[in-house]
Structure formats: C-alpha cells, structure tokens
Coordinates of N, CA and C in Angstrom, one line a residue:
M26 N 103.7 102.5 -77.4 CA 103.7 103.9 -77.6 C 103.4 104.6 -76.2
T27 N 104.0 105.7 -75.9 CA 103.8 106.4 -74.7 C 102.6 107.3 -74.8
A28 N 101.7 107.2 -73.8 CA 100.6 108.1 -73.8 C 101.0 109.5 -73.5
I29 N 100.3 110.5 -74.1 CA 100.6 111.9 -73.8 C 99.6 112.3 -72.8
A30 N 100.1 113.0 -71.7 CA 99.3 113.5 -70.7 C 98.3 114.5 -71.3
E31 N 97.0 114.4 -70.7 CA 96.0 115.2 -71.2 C 96.4 116.7 -71.2
G32 N 96.2 117.4 -72.3 CA 96.6 118.8 -72.5 C 98.1 119.0 -72.8
A33 N 98.9 117.9 -72.8 CA 100.3 118.0 -73.1 C 100.5 118.0 -74.7
T34 N 101.4 118.8 -75.1 CA 101.7 118.8 -76.6 C 103.1 118.3 -76.8
P35 N 103.3 117.3 -77.7 CA 104.7 116.8 -78.0 C 105.4 117.9 -78.7
T36 N 106.6 118.2 -78.2 CA 107.5 119.3 -78.7 C 108.9 118.7 -79.0
T37 N 109.3 118.9 -80.2 CA 110.6 118.4 -80.6 C 111.7 119.5 -80.2
L38 N 112.7 119.0 -79.5 CA 113.7 119.9 -79.0 C 115.0 119.9 -79.9
G39 N 115.3 118.8 -80.5 CA 116.5 118.7 -81.3 C 117.0 117.3 -81.4
A40 N 118.1 117.1 -82.0 CA 118.6 115.7 -82.3 C 119.2 115.1 -81.0
V41 N 119.0 113.8 -80.8 CA 119.5 113.2 -79.6 C 121.0 113.2 -79.6
T42 N 121.6 113.4 -80.8 CA 123.1 113.5 -80.8 C 123.6 114.8 -80.3
D43 N 122.7 115.8 -80.0 CA 123.1 117.0 -79.4 C 123.3 116.8 -77.9
L44 N 122.9 115.7 -77.3 CA 123.0 115.4 -75.9 C 124.3 114.5 -75.7
T45 N 124.9 114.7 -74.5 CA 126.0 113.9 -74.1 C 125.6 112.9 -73.0
P46 N 125.8 111.6 -73.2 CA 125.4 110.6 -72.2 C 126.0 111.0 -70.8
G47 N 125.1 110.9 -69.8 CA 125.5 111.2 -68.5 C 125.5 112.7 -68.1
E48 N 124.9 113.5 -69.0 CA 124.9 115.0 -68.7 C 123.5 115.5 -69.1
G49 N 123.3 116.7 -68.6 CA 122.0 117.4 -69.0 C 122.3 118.6 -69.9
R50 N 121.2 119.1 -70.5 CA 121.3 120.2 -71.4 C 120.0 121.1 -71.1
A51 N 120.1 122.4 -71.1 CA 119.0 123.2 -70.8 C 118.4 123.7 -72.1
Y52 N 117.1 123.8 -72.1 CA 116.3 124.3 -73.3 C 115.3 125.3 -72.8
V53 N 114.9 126.3 -73.6 CA 113.7 127.1 -73.3 C 112.7 126.9 -74.3
V54 N 111.5 126.4 -73.9 CA 110.4 126.1 -74.8 C 109.2 126.7 -74.3
R55 N 108.6 127.6 -75.1 CA 107.3 128.3 -74.8 C 107.4 128.9 -73.4
G56 N 108.5 129.5 -73.1 CA 108.6 130.2 -71.8 C 109.0 129.3 -70.6
L57 N 109.1 128.0 -70.9 CA 109.5 127.1 -69.8 C 111.0 126.8 -70.0
Q58 N 111.7 126.7 -68.8 CA 113.1 126.3 -68.8 C 113.1 124.8 -68.5
L59 N 113.6 124.0 -69.4 CA 113.7 122.5 -69.3 C 115.1 122.0 -69.2
A60 N 115.3 121.0 -68.4 CA 116.6 120.3 -68.3 C 116.3 118.9 -68.9
V61 N 117.1 118.6 -69.9 CA 116.9 117.3 -70.6 C 118.2 116.5 -70.4
F62 N 118.1 115.2 -70.0 CA 119.2 114.4 -69.6 C 119.2 113.1 -70.5
L63 N 120.4 112.8 -71.0 CA 120.6 111.5 -71.7 C 121.3 110.6 -70.7
L64 N 120.7 109.7 -70.1 CA 121.3 108.8 -69.1 C 122.2 107.8 -69.7
S65 N 123.1 107.3 -69.0 CA 124.1 106.4 -69.6 C 123.5 105.1 -70.2
D66 N 122.3 104.8 -69.8 CA 121.6 103.6 -70.4 C 120.8 104.0 -71.6
G67 N 120.9 105.2 -72.1 CA 120.2 105.7 -73.2 C 118.8 106.3 -73.0
T68 N 118.4 106.3 -71.7 CA 117.1 106.8 -71.4 C 117.1 108.4 -71.4
I69 N 116.0 109.0 -71.9 CA 115.9 110.4 -71.9 C 115.0 110.8 -70.8
R70 N 115.4 111.8 -70.0 CA 114.5 112.4 -68.9 C 114.5 113.9 -69.1
A71 N 113.3 114.4 -68.6 CA 113.2 115.9 -68.7 C 112.5 116.4 -67.4
M72 N 112.9 117.5 -66.9 CA 112.3 118.2 -65.8 C 112.5 119.7 -65.8
D73 N 111.9 120.4 -64.9 CA 112.2 121.8 -64.8 C 113.7 122.0 -64.7
A74 N 114.2 123.1 -65.4 CA 115.7 123.3 -65.3 C 116.1 124.1 -64.1
V75 N 115.1 124.7 -63.4 CA 115.4 125.5 -62.2 C 115.0 124.8 -61.0
C76 N 116.0 124.7 -60.1 CA 115.8 124.0 -58.8 C 114.8 124.8 -58.0
P77 N 113.8 124.1 -57.4 CA 112.8 124.8 -56.6 C 113.3 125.3 -55.3
H78 N 114.5 124.9 -54.9 CA 115.1 125.4 -53.6 C 115.6 126.8 -53.7
K79 N 116.6 127.0 -54.5 CA 117.2 128.4 -54.7 C 117.5 128.7 -56.1
G80 N 116.8 128.0 -57.1 CA 117.0 128.4 -58.5 C 118.2 127.9 -59.2
G81 N 118.9 126.9 -58.6 CA 120.1 126.4 -59.3 C 119.8 125.7 -60.6
P82 N 120.8 125.6 -61.5 CA 120.6 125.1 -62.8 C 120.7 123.5 -62.8
L83 N 119.5 122.9 -62.8 CA 119.5 121.4 -62.7 C 120.2 120.7 -63.9
A84 N 120.2 121.4 -65.0 CA 120.8 120.7 -66.2 C 122.3 120.6 -66.0
D85 N 122.9 121.4 -65.1 CA 124.3 121.3 -64.8 C 124.6 120.3 -63.6
G86 N 123.6 119.7 -63.1 CA 123.7 118.8 -61.9 C 124.4 117.5 -62.2
Q87 N 124.9 116.9 -61.2 CA 125.5 115.5 -61.3 C 124.4 114.5 -61.3
I88 N 124.4 113.5 -62.2 CA 123.5 112.4 -62.2 C 124.0 111.3 -61.3
D89 N 123.1 110.8 -60.5 CA 123.5 109.7 -59.6 C 122.4 108.7 -59.5
G90 N 122.4 107.7 -60.4 CA 121.3 106.7 -60.5 C 120.1 107.4 -61.0
G91 N 119.0 107.3 -60.3 CA 117.7 107.9 -60.7 C 117.5 109.3 -60.3
V92 N 118.5 110.0 -59.9 CA 118.3 111.4 -59.4 C 119.4 112.3 -60.1
V93 N 119.1 113.6 -60.1 CA 120.0 114.7 -60.5 C 120.2 115.5 -59.2
M94 N 121.5 115.9 -58.9 CA 121.8 116.7 -57.8 C 122.1 118.1 -58.2
C95 N 121.3 119.0 -57.6 CA 121.5 120.5 -57.9 C 123.0 120.9 -57.6
P96 N 123.6 121.6 -58.5 CA 125.0 122.0 -58.2 C 125.2 123.0 -57.1
L97 N 124.1 123.7 -56.7 CA 124.3 124.7 -55.7 C 124.3 124.2 -54.3
H98 N 123.4 123.3 -53.9 CA 123.3 122.8 -52.5 C 123.2 121.3 -52.4
Q99 N 123.4 120.6 -53.5 CA 123.4 119.1 -53.6 C 122.1 118.5 -53.2
Y100 N 120.9 119.2 -53.4 CA 119.6 118.5 -53.2 C 119.4 117.6 -54.4
A101 N 118.9 116.4 -54.2 CA 118.7 115.4 -55.2 C 117.2 115.4 -55.6
F102 N 116.9 115.3 -56.9 CA 115.6 115.3 -57.4 C 115.4 114.1 -58.3
S103 N 114.3 113.3 -58.1 CA 114.0 112.1 -58.8 C 113.7 112.4 -60.2
F104 N 114.2 111.6 -61.1 CA 113.8 111.7 -62.5 C 112.4 111.2 -62.7
D105 N 112.0 110.3 -61.9 CA 110.6 109.7 -62.1 C 109.5 110.6 -61.6
T106 N 109.7 111.2 -60.4 CA 108.6 112.0 -59.8 C 108.9 113.5 -59.7
G107 N 110.2 113.9 -59.7 CA 110.6 115.2 -59.5 C 110.8 115.6 -58.0
A108 N 110.4 114.6 -57.2 CA 110.5 114.9 -55.7 C 111.9 115.0 -55.3
C109 N 112.1 115.9 -54.3 CA 113.4 116.0 -53.7 C 113.6 114.9 -52.6
T110 N 114.8 114.4 -52.5 CA 115.0 113.4 -51.5 C 115.1 113.9 -50.1
S111 N 115.2 115.3 -49.9 CA 115.3 115.9 -48.6 C 113.9 116.5 -48.3
E112 N 113.5 116.4 -47.1 CA 112.2 117.0 -46.6 C 112.3 118.5 -46.7
G113 N 111.1 119.1 -47.0 CA 111.0 120.6 -46.9 C 111.4 121.3 -48.2
V114 N 111.8 120.6 -49.2 CA 112.2 121.2 -50.5 C 111.1 120.7 -51.5
G115 N 110.6 121.6 -52.3 CA 109.6 121.3 -53.3 C 110.1 120.4 -54.4
A116 N 109.2 119.9 -55.2 CA 109.5 119.0 -56.3 C 109.7 119.8 -57.6
A117 N 110.5 119.3 -58.5 CA 110.6 119.8 -59.8 C 109.6 119.1 -60.7
Q118 N 109.0 119.8 -61.6 CA 108.0 119.2 -62.5 C 108.8 118.3 -63.5
T119 N 108.3 117.1 -63.7 CA 108.9 116.2 -64.7 C 108.0 116.2 -65.9
Y120 N 108.6 115.8 -67.1 CA 107.9 115.7 -68.3 C 108.2 114.4 -69.0
T121 N 107.3 113.9 -69.7 CA 107.6 112.7 -70.5 C 108.5 113.1 -71.7
A122 N 109.6 112.3 -71.9 CA 110.5 112.6 -72.9 C 110.8 111.3 -73.6
R123 N 111.1 111.3 -74.9 CA 111.4 110.2 -75.7 C 112.2 110.6 -77.0
V124 N 112.7 109.6 -77.6 CA 113.4 109.8 -78.9 C 112.5 109.3 -80.0
V125 N 112.2 110.1 -81.0 CA 111.4 109.7 -82.1 C 112.2 110.0 -83.4
D126 N 112.6 109.0 -84.1 CA 113.3 109.2 -85.3 C 114.6 110.0 -85.1
G127 N 115.3 109.8 -84.0 CA 116.5 110.4 -83.7 C 116.4 111.8 -83.1
M128 N 115.1 112.3 -82.9 CA 114.9 113.6 -82.3 C 114.3 113.5 -80.9
V129 N 114.7 114.3 -80.0 CA 114.2 114.4 -78.6 C 112.9 115.1 -78.6
T130 N 111.9 114.4 -78.1 CA 110.5 115.0 -78.0 C 110.1 115.0 -76.5
V131 N 109.6 116.1 -76.1 CA 109.1 116.2 -74.7 C 107.6 116.7 -74.8
D132 N 106.8 116.0 -73.9 CA 105.4 116.4 -73.8 C 105.3 117.6 -72.8
I133 N 104.9 118.7 -73.3 CA 104.7 119.9 -72.5 C 103.3 120.3 -72.4

C-alpha cells in the first residue's frame, strides 16, 4: 500500500479508462490544475498542469521516458521529482497517483 503524504487527501479523479496510454489529461481539483498521465507501462503519474517556466499546458506535453516535455519551449520535467532537466527553471509539484478499483486517485 502506498503511504499518503502527511496532510494529503486521497482524491478520486475518474476512471482509468478515461485516460489514453502515453498521453496526459488535465483536471481541476480544489483549485489546483493537475496533469495526470497514463504511461505506456500502465503507471499513473500526476503533477502540476502548469509549466513553471511560462505556464504551458504540461498535460499536452510529449512523454519521453521518465519526463514530460512542455509543448511551449520543450523543457522536460521528471515524473519522479518534478525537477526540470534544464538549469534555471523551477520544478513542477508532483503528486502520488494510483489506480484503486479502476479509478484514478491522487493524493493532494
């Protein structure tokens, strides 16, 4: 079982079948814009949907291994840490995400 970060609340976003493998989808939850990704290996990842560089839509970014590339300026952000692979660009907040009984749940 995945531990929930202190203060985080598990939030169900919808059915995993709403996601397309290899692509992201944007959600707004309690005022937060989240990008949720279903990777080709079946892993679910979640992070801020807004690029910290210039506000690009990360959910629309291209997935390349363990990163998503912002469609505006091609900065890459790690699914594991949210860190940008380029110096001088802030990190995107990441969130623990999983599938529970066919539903995508994110700890916010």
